[in-house]
Structure formats: structure tokens, C-alpha cells
Amino acid sequence: MRGMEPGTISVRVWRGREDGGFAEYSVPRRASQTVLDVVTFIQRKLDPTLAYRYACRVGMCGSCAMTVNGRPRWTCRTHVAKLGAGPLTLEPLANLPRIKDLAADLAPFFDKWAQALGRFVPPAESKAEFAEVPPDSKARQAADAGIECIGCAVCYAACDTAAWNPDYLGPAALNRAWTLMNDVRDAAGPARLAAIAEAGGCSACHSHQSCREHCPKNLNPTASIAGLKRMVAKAALAGDIE
Amino acid sequence: MNRPTRAQSHRAHPAFWAFVAHRASGLALALFLPVHFWALGQAIHGEAALESFLAWTRNPIAKAAETILVLLLAIHLTGGLRILALEFLPWSPRQKTAIAGSAGAAVLIGLLFLLNLGAGA
């Protein structure tokens, strides 16, 4: 078969929780094989007790992210062949509690989205007219640039500020806040700006840009956070926030 | 079992190296500050004490250390300007160019200082 690569892949997989260890497996190499295919092979053929998470398998749902050879990746769209000939080392996402094996607990990640008011808040009274959203307006273009986030937490796992500062809201939550701050229909702007101006908000970002470097959707949370920093600075100068 | 040998790191990109250079130069400068104040403090002990210290600083090792100090200051200055531009100006897709530019400017400042040392000797 075209593209068929013979041989096996040596795979080291994290088993257990924080105090677990690595187990080694040998998985047959296949054409167009993704890292998620490798994990699924182990779970179905070698060890049914392996815990991991996935849903769509096509890069839409954001549930299959793991640490692959030391860096966070979406495993359903990561081809084994592109990682080189060496062994694979798989761990759950960094900066999050480990539940079991390759499944990380994403509760703190999504709690921070809520903390950053990362949800659309409609006006208290429905307007008679539809809001006008010119597609080429500056605000809409800023929102569009960050809107395709799938919530996979790769940026959060890649972020050293999130690792060092447990209060830091993280790139995904702040990117979401930025898209909403640029949504003319949203009514929670002042409250959201106050929430992200807190310690652990956008000002805690050190602009390492690892989020931008690793985002599988090629989004740029660093740019979104820089935009929020400017909004917060303007509001602070105007006396709108303390 | 052993921890994995990290084949790759999520930190292996220029923006993170620029952060490390900025942080390391800042820490080194902070460590130097007490020495700087001690040297200034020599003036309190009179002109002779300060002059004898300043004479000592004309040795090659002190000059080499001074060059490193200027380089650290330049790295911290140009890195800081880059971060200010990143955070307060509209986003530019040329981040790697900005990093290379700030690093280049810092090296240039260090080299100019070295040239000046040579001219003064």
C-alpha cells in the first residue's frame, strides 16, 4: 500500500494519577496514523483499562489534546510520521490536575473561562432592531480573529505563566473575553473588563507567546491579551476601573 | 519509572528565548545594583578613596565586566522596548523580526561600547 510504513512504534504512556508512571507499549506503524489512532489501538487491543478522552476525531471538539513528546498537541490531527522515527511519549496535558492516565481534569480551565466572563451576555431588554455588525469593522475583525477557539486547552498547557501563577486566567479564557469585548451585541463589557483587570487577569501575561506557537487552530491569544491590556490601561486612565 | 526525556519543549521558540534573555539580564542587573551603590558610596569616604577605586576599575578585567554590564543593560532596554511595542501598539505579525531587531540592537550597543573603550585606551 502506498505510504505504508512497516515496523512498530515504541510508545511510553503515562498511567495513573500524579504519582503514576510510564508503561511501554509496542504499536504497529500504519499509513496516515495519528497519535489518537495509536492511543485507541492501545486501549482496544493491548490494555482496555487505559483512560483517555476524545470525541470528534476531526479537530473540531477539542477533547483529545495531550502532551506528545513534551509539547501539547491535538492528537487527532497529529500524524505520527511527522514526529520522526523515535519513540512516542504521551502524558496528559500539563498545568491541569491528572484524573487518570491520559485524561486531565479540565474543570480549572473552564472555571477560569467563567471567571473571565467568557460567555455572551445579551442586553437586559431585547432591542427592537437587530444589532448591526459590519463584517469589515475593526471590532468585528478583532473578534473574528479569535473566535475559532475549540477549547482544547493546548494553549493553557503550553503557558508558563499559567504554570507559575495559579490565579492566572490563561490564554483561552482571555482570548474568549477579547472576542466578547469586541462584540457589539454583548452587554457585559464593563463587568468583564473589571474581571480581567484583577490580579491573574490579562496583566499577568508575560507575552511568552507559547499559546500562539502551539494553538492548533493558529489563533493568537497573545495578540488578544495585548488588546485587553490596552483596553484595561485606557479604562484605568479614564478612571473607569481601579 | 523515569521521567520522560523531553524530545521537544513547548518553550523552544524565539519569543520564549527573548523572555529568558530579558529576565536573566534584569536579574543580573539587579544583582549588580548593590555593587554600583557601594562604588558610589566610596565618594563619602573622600576623593582619595573614590579615585583609588576608579583607578582600580581601569584594569582589563573590570573593563571586560563593564562591557558585559553595558550589554546586559542594552539587552534589557531593547527587550523592554519590544515588549512595550507588543503590548501598546496594534499587533504586528513581525514578532520574530522584532526579537531579532532588539537582539541585534543590543549587540550593536555592546560593540560600540567596546570600540569606544579601544579608542579611549
mmCIF file of C-alpha atoms in Angstrom:
data_model
loop_
_atom_site.group_PDB
_atom_site.id
_atom_site.type_symbol
_atom_site.label_atom_id
_atom_site.label_comp_id
_atom_site.label_asym_id
_atom_site.label_seq_id
_atom_site.Cartn_x
_atom_site.Cartn_y
_atom_site.Cartn_z
ATOM 1 C CA MET A 1 0.000 0.000 0.000
ATOM 2 C CA ARG A 2 1.186 3.495 -0.797
ATOM 3 C CA GLY A 3 2.633 5.315 2.204
ATOM 4 C CA MET A 4 2.570 2.139 4.288
ATOM 5 C CA GLU A 5 5.451 2.128 6.728
ATOM 6 C CA PRO A 6 6.465 -1.214 8.155
ATOM 7 C CA GLY A 7 7.564 -1.705 11.729
ATOM 8 C CA THR A 8 6.334 -0.761 15.135
ATOM 9 C CA ILE A 9 6.241 2.370 17.263
ATOM 10 C CA SER A 10 7.538 2.238 20.795
ATOM 11 C CA VAL A 11 5.078 4.198 22.952
ATOM 12 C CA ARG A 12 5.536 5.328 26.547
ATOM 13 C CA VAL A 13 2.184 6.181 28.113
ATOM 14 C CA TRP A 14 1.555 7.839 31.466
ATOM 15 C CA ARG A 15 -0.565 5.576 33.695
ATOM 16 C CA GLY A 16 -2.241 6.598 36.932
ATOM 17 C CA ARG A 17 -2.615 9.998 38.545
ATOM 18 C CA GLU A 18 0.060 12.427 39.755
ATOM 19 C CA ASP A 19 2.037 9.595 41.379
ATOM 20 C CA GLY A 20 1.766 7.256 38.403
ATOM 21 C CA GLY A 21 4.459 6.183 35.974
ATOM 22 C CA PHE A 22 5.108 5.254 32.374
ATOM 23 C CA ALA A 23 4.047 1.990 30.763
ATOM 24 C CA GLU A 24 5.557 0.904 27.467
ATOM 25 C CA TYR A 25 3.648 -0.452 24.505
ATOM 26 C CA SER A 26 4.520 -1.534 21.022
ATOM 27 C CA VAL A 27 2.054 -0.421 18.351
ATOM 28 C CA PRO A 28 2.162 -1.363 14.643
ATOM 29 C CA ARG A 29 3.019 1.555 12.376
ATOM 30 C CA ARG A 30 0.324 2.363 9.798
ATOM 31 C CA ALA A 31 -0.103 4.808 6.938
ATOM 32 C CA SER A 32 -1.624 8.202 7.860
ATOM 33 C CA GLN A 33 -1.654 7.175 11.509
ATOM 34 C CA THR A 34 -2.463 9.854 14.082
ATOM 35 C CA VAL A 35 -1.357 9.896 17.713
ATOM 36 C CA LEU A 36 -5.008 9.371 18.646
ATOM 37 C CA ASP A 37 -5.038 6.226 16.461
ATOM 38 C CA VAL A 38 -2.057 4.943 18.461
ATOM 39 C CA VAL A 39 -3.805 5.572 21.793
ATOM 40 C CA THR A 40 -7.005 3.965 20.528
ATOM 41 C CA PHE A 41 -5.034 0.903 19.347
ATOM 42 C CA ILE A 42 -3.512 0.518 22.817
ATOM 43 C CA GLN A 43 -6.895 0.861 24.516
ATOM 44 C CA ARG A 44 -8.697 -1.558 22.154
ATOM 45 C CA LYS A 45 -6.011 -4.191 21.575
ATOM 46 C CA LEU A 46 -3.451 -4.029 24.372
ATOM 47 C CA ASP A 47 -4.931 -2.606 27.566
ATOM 48 C CA PRO A 48 -8.654 -1.797 27.888
ATOM 49 C CA THR A 49 -8.069 -0.060 31.245
ATOM 50 C CA LEU A 50 -6.323 2.898 29.552
ATOM 51 C CA ALA A 51 -8.252 6.143 30.136
ATOM 52 C CA TYR A 52 -8.165 8.942 27.549
ATOM 53 C CA ARG A 53 -10.591 11.401 26.037
ATOM 54 C CA TYR A 54 -11.775 12.080 22.501
ATOM 55 C CA ALA A 55 -14.983 12.732 20.621
ATOM 56 C CA CYS A 56 -14.978 14.071 17.052
ATOM 57 C CA ARG A 57 -11.592 12.786 15.722
ATOM 58 C CA VAL A 58 -11.556 15.603 13.139
ATOM 59 C CA GLY A 59 -10.178 18.612 15.020
ATOM 60 C CA MET A 60 -13.480 20.220 15.971
ATOM 61 C CA CYS A 61 -14.287 19.267 19.558
ATOM 62 C CA GLY A 62 -11.002 19.969 21.310
ATOM 63 C CA SER A 63 -11.178 16.987 23.671
ATOM 64 C CA CYS A 64 -8.202 14.827 22.608
ATOM 65 C CA ALA A 65 -5.305 17.162 23.463
ATOM 66 C CA MET A 66 -2.364 15.547 25.259
ATOM 67 C CA THR A 67 1.315 16.113 25.853
ATOM 68 C CA VAL A 68 3.124 14.429 22.960
ATOM 69 C CA ASN A 69 6.920 14.187 23.312
ATOM 70 C CA GLY A 70 6.934 17.100 25.733
ATOM 71 C CA ARG A 71 4.645 19.540 23.968
ATOM 72 C CA PRO A 72 0.857 19.888 23.915
ATOM 73 C CA ARG A 73 -0.879 18.839 20.706
ATOM 74 C CA TRP A 74 -4.307 17.882 19.383
ATOM 75 C CA THR A 75 -3.733 14.181 18.897
ATOM 76 C CA CYS A 76 -6.446 13.558 16.282
ATOM 77 C CA ARG A 77 -4.682 15.845 13.810
ATOM 78 C CA THR A 78 -1.094 14.978 14.733
ATOM 79 C CA HIS A 79 0.430 12.469 12.350
ATOM 80 C CA VAL A 80 2.888 10.034 13.921
ATOM 81 C CA ALA A 81 5.043 10.093 10.785
ATOM 82 C CA LYS A 82 5.631 13.834 11.229
ATOM 83 C CA LEU A 83 7.033 13.355 14.733
ATOM 84 C CA GLY A 84 10.096 11.480 13.489
ATOM 85 C CA ALA A 85 11.163 7.885 13.868
ATOM 86 C CA GLY A 86 11.790 7.946 17.629
ATOM 87 C CA PRO A 87 9.568 6.599 20.396
ATOM 88 C CA LEU A 88 6.379 8.412 21.391
ATOM 89 C CA THR A 89 5.937 9.696 24.928
ATOM 90 C CA LEU A 90 2.355 10.520 25.878
ATOM 91 C CA GLU A 91 1.197 12.321 29.011
ATOM 92 C CA PRO A 92 -1.944 14.206 29.969
ATOM 93 C CA LEU A 93 -1.994 17.989 29.392
ATOM 94 C CA ALA A 94 0.295 19.972 31.689
ATOM 95 C CA ASN A 95 -0.859 22.635 34.199
ATOM 96 C CA LEU A 96 -4.037 20.692 34.985
ATOM 97 C CA PRO A 97 -4.774 18.005 37.605
ATOM 98 C CA ARG A 98 -4.433 14.448 36.331
ATOM 99 C CA ILE A 99 -7.574 12.301 36.627
ATOM 100 C CA LYS A 100 -6.293 9.007 35.256
ATOM 101 C CA ASP A 101 -3.751 8.051 32.599
ATOM 102 C CA LEU A 102 -4.090 10.498 29.682
ATOM 103 C CA ALA A 103 -7.192 12.310 30.964
ATOM 104 C CA ALA A 104 -6.553 15.677 32.586
ATOM 105 C CA ASP A 105 -9.168 17.450 34.689
ATOM 106 C CA LEU A 106 -10.298 20.489 32.670
ATOM 107 C CA ALA A 107 -12.520 21.903 35.430
ATOM 108 C CA PRO A 108 -9.987 24.614 36.478
ATOM 109 C CA PHE A 109 -9.554 25.581 32.812
ATOM 110 C CA PHE A 110 -13.287 26.120 32.239
ATOM 111 C CA ASP A 111 -13.796 27.670 35.699
ATOM 112 C CA LYS A 112 -11.401 30.383 34.558
ATOM 113 C CA TRP A 113 -13.461 30.966 31.390
ATOM 114 C CA ALA A 114 -16.430 31.623 33.698
ATOM 115 C CA GLN A 115 -14.270 33.861 35.905
ATOM 116 C CA ALA A 116 -13.261 35.922 32.843
ATOM 117 C CA LEU A 117 -16.993 36.276 31.998
ATOM 118 C CA GLY A 118 -16.285 34.247 28.873
ATOM 119 C CA ARG A 119 -19.928 33.958 27.843
ATOM 120 C CA PHE A 120 -22.171 36.149 25.740
ATOM 121 C CA VAL A 121 -24.451 38.333 27.868
ATOM 122 C CA PRO A 122 -27.441 39.726 25.983
ATOM 123 C CA PRO A 123 -28.856 43.157 26.900
ATOM 124 C CA ALA A 124 -31.481 43.084 29.687
ATOM 125 C CA GLU A 125 -34.161 44.288 27.291
ATOM 126 C CA SER A 126 -34.299 42.936 23.786
ATOM 127 C CA LYS A 127 -33.754 45.654 21.246
ATOM 128 C CA ALA A 128 -36.438 46.351 18.708
ATOM 129 C CA GLU A 129 -33.855 46.377 15.943
ATOM 130 C CA PHE A 130 -31.221 43.789 15.194
ATOM 131 C CA ALA A 131 -27.693 44.889 16.078
ATOM 132 C CA GLU A 132 -25.718 45.908 13.054
ATOM 133 C CA VAL A 133 -22.422 44.076 12.791
ATOM 134 C CA PRO A 134 -20.451 45.394 9.819
ATOM 135 C CA PRO A 135 -18.133 42.483 8.869
ATOM 136 C CA ASP A 136 -15.302 44.862 7.957
ATOM 137 C CA SER A 137 -15.467 46.913 11.167
ATOM 138 C CA LYS A 138 -12.336 46.910 13.312
ATOM 139 C CA ALA A 139 -14.097 45.350 16.308
ATOM 140 C CA ARG A 140 -15.673 42.550 14.266
ATOM 141 C CA GLN A 141 -12.356 41.722 12.612
ATOM 142 C CA ALA A 142 -10.682 41.579 16.034
ATOM 143 C CA ALA A 143 -13.424 39.239 17.283
ATOM 144 C CA ASP A 144 -13.261 37.086 14.143
ATOM 145 C CA ALA A 145 -9.510 36.612 14.569
ATOM 146 C CA GLY A 146 -10.033 34.823 17.890
ATOM 147 C CA ILE A 147 -13.428 33.206 17.503
ATOM 148 C CA GLU A 148 -12.458 29.765 16.190
ATOM 149 C CA CYS A 149 -11.190 28.504 19.563
ATOM 150 C CA ILE A 150 -12.196 24.872 20.192
ATOM 151 C CA GLY A 151 -11.376 24.935 23.913
ATOM 152 C CA CYS A 152 -8.743 22.198 23.697
ATOM 153 C CA ALA A 153 -6.552 23.751 26.461
ATOM 154 C CA VAL A 154 -3.356 23.285 24.420
ATOM 155 C CA CYS A 155 -2.541 26.986 24.992
ATOM 156 C CA TYR A 156 -3.170 26.646 28.719
ATOM 157 C CA ALA A 157 -0.878 23.606 28.915
ATOM 158 C CA ALA A 158 1.815 25.451 26.927
ATOM 159 C CA CYS A 159 1.633 28.592 29.102
ATOM 160 C CA ASP A 160 4.410 29.036 31.650
ATOM 161 C CA THR A 161 2.545 31.916 33.290
ATOM 162 C CA ALA A 162 -0.343 29.508 33.962
ATOM 163 C CA ALA A 163 2.203 27.067 35.434
ATOM 164 C CA TRP A 164 3.762 29.710 37.715
ATOM 165 C CA ASN A 165 0.652 31.660 38.727
ATOM 166 C CA PRO A 166 -2.330 29.529 39.813
ATOM 167 C CA ASP A 167 -4.625 32.592 39.647
ATOM 168 C CA TYR A 168 -3.783 33.366 36.007
ATOM 169 C CA LEU A 169 -6.895 33.046 33.850
ATOM 170 C CA GLY A 170 -4.903 31.683 30.921
ATOM 171 C CA PRO A 171 -4.776 32.369 27.171
ATOM 172 C CA ALA A 172 -8.050 30.683 26.142
ATOM 173 C CA ALA A 173 -10.277 32.421 28.714
ATOM 174 C CA LEU A 174 -8.714 35.801 27.958
ATOM 175 C CA ASN A 175 -8.947 35.235 24.198
ATOM 176 C CA ARG A 176 -12.646 34.474 24.658
ATOM 177 C CA ALA A 177 -13.060 37.632 26.757
ATOM 178 C CA TRP A 178 -11.371 39.630 23.978
ATOM 179 C CA THR A 179 -13.768 38.326 21.302
ATOM 180 C CA LEU A 180 -16.735 39.284 23.512
ATOM 181 C CA MET A 181 -15.298 42.733 24.288
ATOM 182 C CA ASN A 182 -15.339 43.276 20.518
ATOM 183 C CA ASP A 183 -18.912 42.012 20.105
ATOM 184 C CA VAL A 184 -21.249 44.997 19.774
ATOM 185 C CA ARG A 185 -24.239 42.851 20.831
ATOM 186 C CA ASP A 186 -22.730 41.906 24.208
ATOM 187 C CA ALA A 187 -23.899 43.857 27.271
ATOM 188 C CA ALA A 188 -21.354 42.787 29.914
ATOM 189 C CA GLY A 189 -18.345 44.851 28.742
ATOM 190 C CA PRO A 190 -17.679 46.880 31.931
ATOM 191 C CA ALA A 191 -18.144 43.871 34.242
ATOM 192 C CA ARG A 192 -15.895 41.709 32.055
ATOM 193 C CA LEU A 193 -13.222 44.380 31.874
ATOM 194 C CA ALA A 194 -13.272 44.641 35.681
ATOM 195 C CA ALA A 195 -12.995 40.830 35.950
ATOM 196 C CA ILE A 196 -9.975 40.608 33.657
ATOM 197 C CA ALA A 197 -8.269 43.634 35.230
ATOM 198 C CA GLU A 198 -7.938 41.695 38.507
ATOM 199 C CA ALA A 199 -4.666 40.114 39.615
ATOM 200 C CA GLY A 200 -4.343 36.979 37.499
ATOM 201 C CA GLY A 201 -6.088 38.698 34.586
ATOM 202 C CA CYS A 202 -4.597 39.948 31.341
ATOM 203 C CA SER A 203 -1.858 41.966 33.061
ATOM 204 C CA ALA A 204 -0.322 38.757 34.448
ATOM 205 C CA CYS A 205 0.615 37.634 30.905
ATOM 206 C CA HIS A 206 4.368 37.766 30.219
ATOM 207 C CA SER A 207 3.944 37.597 26.416
ATOM 208 C CA HIS A 208 5.971 34.374 26.102
ATOM 209 C CA GLN A 209 3.756 33.636 23.080
ATOM 210 C CA SER A 210 3.788 29.886 23.661
ATOM 211 C CA CYS A 211 -0.031 29.955 23.282
ATOM 212 C CA ARG A 212 0.326 31.400 19.801
ATOM 213 C CA GLU A 213 3.141 28.990 18.981
ATOM 214 C CA HIS A 214 1.135 25.878 19.875
ATOM 215 C CA CYS A 215 -2.511 26.751 19.132
ATOM 216 C CA PRO A 216 -3.663 24.020 16.727
ATOM 217 C CA LYS A 217 -6.148 26.462 15.186
ATOM 218 C CA ASN A 218 -3.380 29.020 14.582
ATOM 219 C CA LEU A 219 -5.112 31.572 16.780
ATOM 220 C CA ASN A 220 -3.108 34.269 18.528
ATOM 221 C CA PRO A 221 -4.164 34.592 22.187
ATOM 222 C CA THR A 222 -1.088 36.772 22.879
ATOM 223 C CA ALA A 223 -2.487 39.396 20.478
ATOM 224 C CA SER A 224 -5.925 39.145 22.124
ATOM 225 C CA ILE A 225 -4.381 39.575 25.586
ATOM 226 C CA ALA A 226 -2.330 42.550 24.346
ATOM 227 C CA GLY A 227 -5.608 44.077 23.134
ATOM 228 C CA LEU A 228 -7.158 43.506 26.568
ATOM 229 C CA LYS A 229 -4.116 45.110 28.232
ATOM 230 C CA ARG A 230 -4.676 48.221 26.114
ATOM 231 C CA MET A 231 -8.406 48.238 26.983
ATOM 232 C CA VAL A 232 -7.630 47.898 30.698
ATOM 233 C CA ALA A 233 -4.948 50.626 30.527
ATOM 234 C CA LYS A 234 -7.368 53.001 28.785
ATOM 235 C CA ALA A 235 -10.145 52.256 31.289
ATOM 236 C CA ALA A 236 -7.744 52.751 34.222
ATOM 237 C CA LEU A 237 -6.570 56.107 32.812
ATOM 238 C CA ALA A 238 -10.188 57.169 32.317
ATOM 239 C CA GLY A 239 -10.949 56.160 35.915
ATOM 240 C CA ASP A 240 -13.480 53.511 34.852
ATOM 241 C CA ILE A 241 -11.683 50.764 36.784
ATOM 242 C CA GLU A 242 -9.448 50.998 39.814
ATOM 243 C CA MET B 1 9.639 4.869 36.458
ATOM 244 C CA ASN B 2 11.761 7.554 34.863
ATOM 245 C CA ARG B 3 10.509 10.960 33.805
ATOM 246 C CA PRO B 4 10.409 11.289 30.017
ATOM 247 C CA THR B 5 13.388 12.666 28.204
ATOM 248 C CA ARG B 6 11.824 15.675 26.546
ATOM 249 C CA ALA B 7 12.415 15.346 22.852
ATOM 250 C CA GLN B 8 10.823 18.764 22.344
ATOM 251 C CA SER B 9 9.883 21.559 24.647
ATOM 252 C CA HIS B 10 6.901 23.862 24.434
ATOM 253 C CA ARG B 11 9.426 26.637 25.169
ATOM 254 C CA ALA B 12 11.571 26.044 22.079
ATOM 255 C CA HIS B 13 10.678 29.214 20.160
ATOM 256 C CA PRO B 14 12.269 32.681 19.787
ATOM 257 C CA ALA B 15 9.670 34.610 21.838
ATOM 258 C CA PHE B 16 10.428 32.441 24.867
ATOM 259 C CA TRP B 17 14.194 32.813 24.395
ATOM 260 C CA ALA B 18 13.628 36.591 24.237
ATOM 261 C CA PHE B 19 11.736 36.371 27.545
ATOM 262 C CA VAL B 20 14.596 34.385 29.139
ATOM 263 C CA ALA B 21 17.173 36.927 27.904
ATOM 264 C CA HIS B 22 15.090 39.806 29.253
ATOM 265 C CA ARG B 23 14.518 38.127 32.627
ATOM 266 C CA ALA B 24 18.128 36.930 33.035
ATOM 267 C CA SER B 25 19.560 40.366 32.127
ATOM 268 C CA GLY B 26 17.144 42.012 34.568
ATOM 269 C CA LEU B 27 18.152 39.663 37.395
ATOM 270 C CA ALA B 28 21.858 40.142 36.669
ATOM 271 C CA LEU B 29 21.413 43.939 36.707
ATOM 272 C CA ALA B 30 19.514 43.726 39.999
ATOM 273 C CA LEU B 31 22.402 41.708 41.466
ATOM 274 C CA PHE B 32 24.866 44.335 40.230
ATOM 275 C CA LEU B 33 22.966 47.262 41.788
ATOM 276 C CA PRO B 34 24.398 46.820 45.331
ATOM 277 C CA VAL B 35 27.944 46.875 43.853
ATOM 278 C CA HIS B 36 27.040 50.059 41.966
ATOM 279 C CA PHE B 37 25.813 51.743 45.159
ATOM 280 C CA TRP B 38 28.881 50.532 47.072
ATOM 281 C CA ALA B 39 31.115 52.127 44.408
ATOM 282 C CA LEU B 40 29.165 55.387 44.608
ATOM 283 C CA GLY B 41 29.424 55.168 48.398
ATOM 284 C CA GLN B 42 33.214 55.401 48.115
ATOM 285 C CA ALA B 43 32.723 59.114 47.416
ATOM 286 C CA ILE B 44 31.534 59.545 51.030
ATOM 287 C CA HIS B 45 34.980 58.417 52.229
ATOM 288 C CA GLY B 46 36.595 61.286 50.352
ATOM 289 C CA GLU B 47 38.091 61.963 46.967
ATOM 290 C CA ALA B 48 41.124 59.743 47.515
ATOM 291 C CA ALA B 49 39.063 56.636 48.289
ATOM 292 C CA LEU B 50 36.902 57.156 45.197
ATOM 293 C CA GLU B 51 39.897 57.920 42.987
ATOM 294 C CA SER B 52 41.798 54.818 44.102
ATOM 295 C CA PHE B 53 38.696 52.718 43.386
ATOM 296 C CA LEU B 54 38.235 54.348 39.971
ATOM 297 C CA ALA B 55 41.918 53.712 39.214
ATOM 298 C CA TRP B 56 41.414 50.048 40.046
ATOM 299 C CA THR B 57 38.463 49.857 37.588
ATOM 300 C CA ARG B 58 40.831 50.692 34.730
ATOM 301 C CA ASN B 59 42.213 47.137 34.776
ATOM 302 C CA PRO B 60 41.233 44.905 31.834
ATOM 303 C CA ILE B 61 39.070 42.553 33.906
ATOM 304 C CA ALA B 62 36.973 45.460 35.218
ATOM 305 C CA LYS B 63 36.687 46.798 31.669
ATOM 306 C CA ALA B 64 35.508 43.383 30.434
ATOM 307 C CA ALA B 65 32.957 43.275 33.243
ATOM 308 C CA GLU B 66 31.853 46.792 32.310
ATOM 309 C CA THR B 67 31.304 45.700 28.711
ATOM 310 C CA ILE B 68 29.184 42.779 29.882
ATOM 311 C CA LEU B 69 27.246 45.220 32.064
ATOM 312 C CA VAL B 70 26.587 47.512 29.111
ATOM 313 C CA LEU B 71 25.487 44.516 27.056
ATOM 314 C CA LEU B 72 23.080 43.440 29.848
ATOM 315 C CA LEU B 73 21.672 46.964 30.043
ATOM 316 C CA ALA B 74 21.248 47.044 26.262
ATOM 317 C CA ILE B 75 19.526 43.621 26.228
ATOM 318 C CA HIS B 76 17.151 44.740 28.968
ATOM 319 C CA LEU B 77 16.449 48.094 27.309
ATOM 320 C CA THR B 78 15.787 46.832 23.785
ATOM 321 C CA GLY B 79 13.835 43.826 25.117
ATOM 322 C CA GLY B 80 11.705 46.153 27.240
ATOM 323 C CA LEU B 81 11.013 48.441 24.280
ATOM 324 C CA ARG B 82 9.969 45.396 22.239
ATOM 325 C CA ILE B 83 7.509 44.314 24.951
ATOM 326 C CA LEU B 84 6.095 47.847 25.240
ATOM 327 C CA ALA B 85 5.577 47.909 21.470
ATOM 328 C CA LEU B 86 3.974 44.444 21.561
ATOM 329 C CA GLU B 87 1.551 45.431 24.320
ATOM 330 C CA PHE B 88 0.713 49.046 23.467
ATOM 331 C CA LEU B 89 0.829 49.181 19.678
ATOM 332 C CA PRO B 90 -1.543 47.324 17.350
ATOM 333 C CA TRP B 91 -0.397 43.719 16.913
ATOM 334 C CA SER B 92 2.293 43.182 14.322
ATOM 335 C CA PRO B 93 2.803 39.800 12.660
ATOM 336 C CA ARG B 94 6.551 40.544 12.594
ATOM 337 C CA GLN B 95 7.299 39.325 16.117
ATOM 338 C CA LYS B 96 10.392 37.322 15.158
ATOM 339 C CA THR B 97 11.736 40.340 13.270
ATOM 340 C CA ALA B 98 11.177 42.477 16.372
ATOM 341 C CA ILE B 99 13.038 39.910 18.511
ATOM 342 C CA ALA B 100 15.936 39.733 16.039
ATOM 343 C CA GLY B 101 15.988 43.542 15.796
ATOM 344 C CA SER B 102 16.088 44.066 19.565
ATOM 345 C CA ALA B 103 18.835 41.434 19.936
ATOM 346 C CA GLY B 104 20.818 42.995 17.098
ATOM 347 C CA ALA B 105 20.482 46.496 18.570
ATOM 348 C CA ALA B 106 21.694 45.222 21.960
ATOM 349 C CA VAL B 107 24.779 43.587 20.419
ATOM 350 C CA LEU B 108 25.444 46.768 18.424
ATOM 351 C CA ILE B 109 25.357 48.881 21.595
ATOM 352 C CA GLY B 110 27.773 46.449 23.279
ATOM 353 C CA LEU B 111 30.143 46.568 20.290
ATOM 354 C CA LEU B 112 30.017 50.384 20.155
ATOM 355 C CA PHE B 113 30.987 50.452 23.828
ATOM 356 C CA LEU B 114 33.905 48.084 23.120
ATOM 357 C CA LEU B 115 35.056 50.269 20.200
ATOM 358 C CA ASN B 116 34.887 53.311 22.430
ATOM 359 C CA LEU B 117 36.985 51.508 25.039
ATOM 360 C CA GLY B 118 39.611 50.823 22.373
ATOM 361 C CA ALA B 119 39.577 54.471 21.264
ATOM 362 C CA GLY B 120 39.934 55.696 24.844
ATOM 363 C CA ALA B 121 42.873 53.426 25.679
#
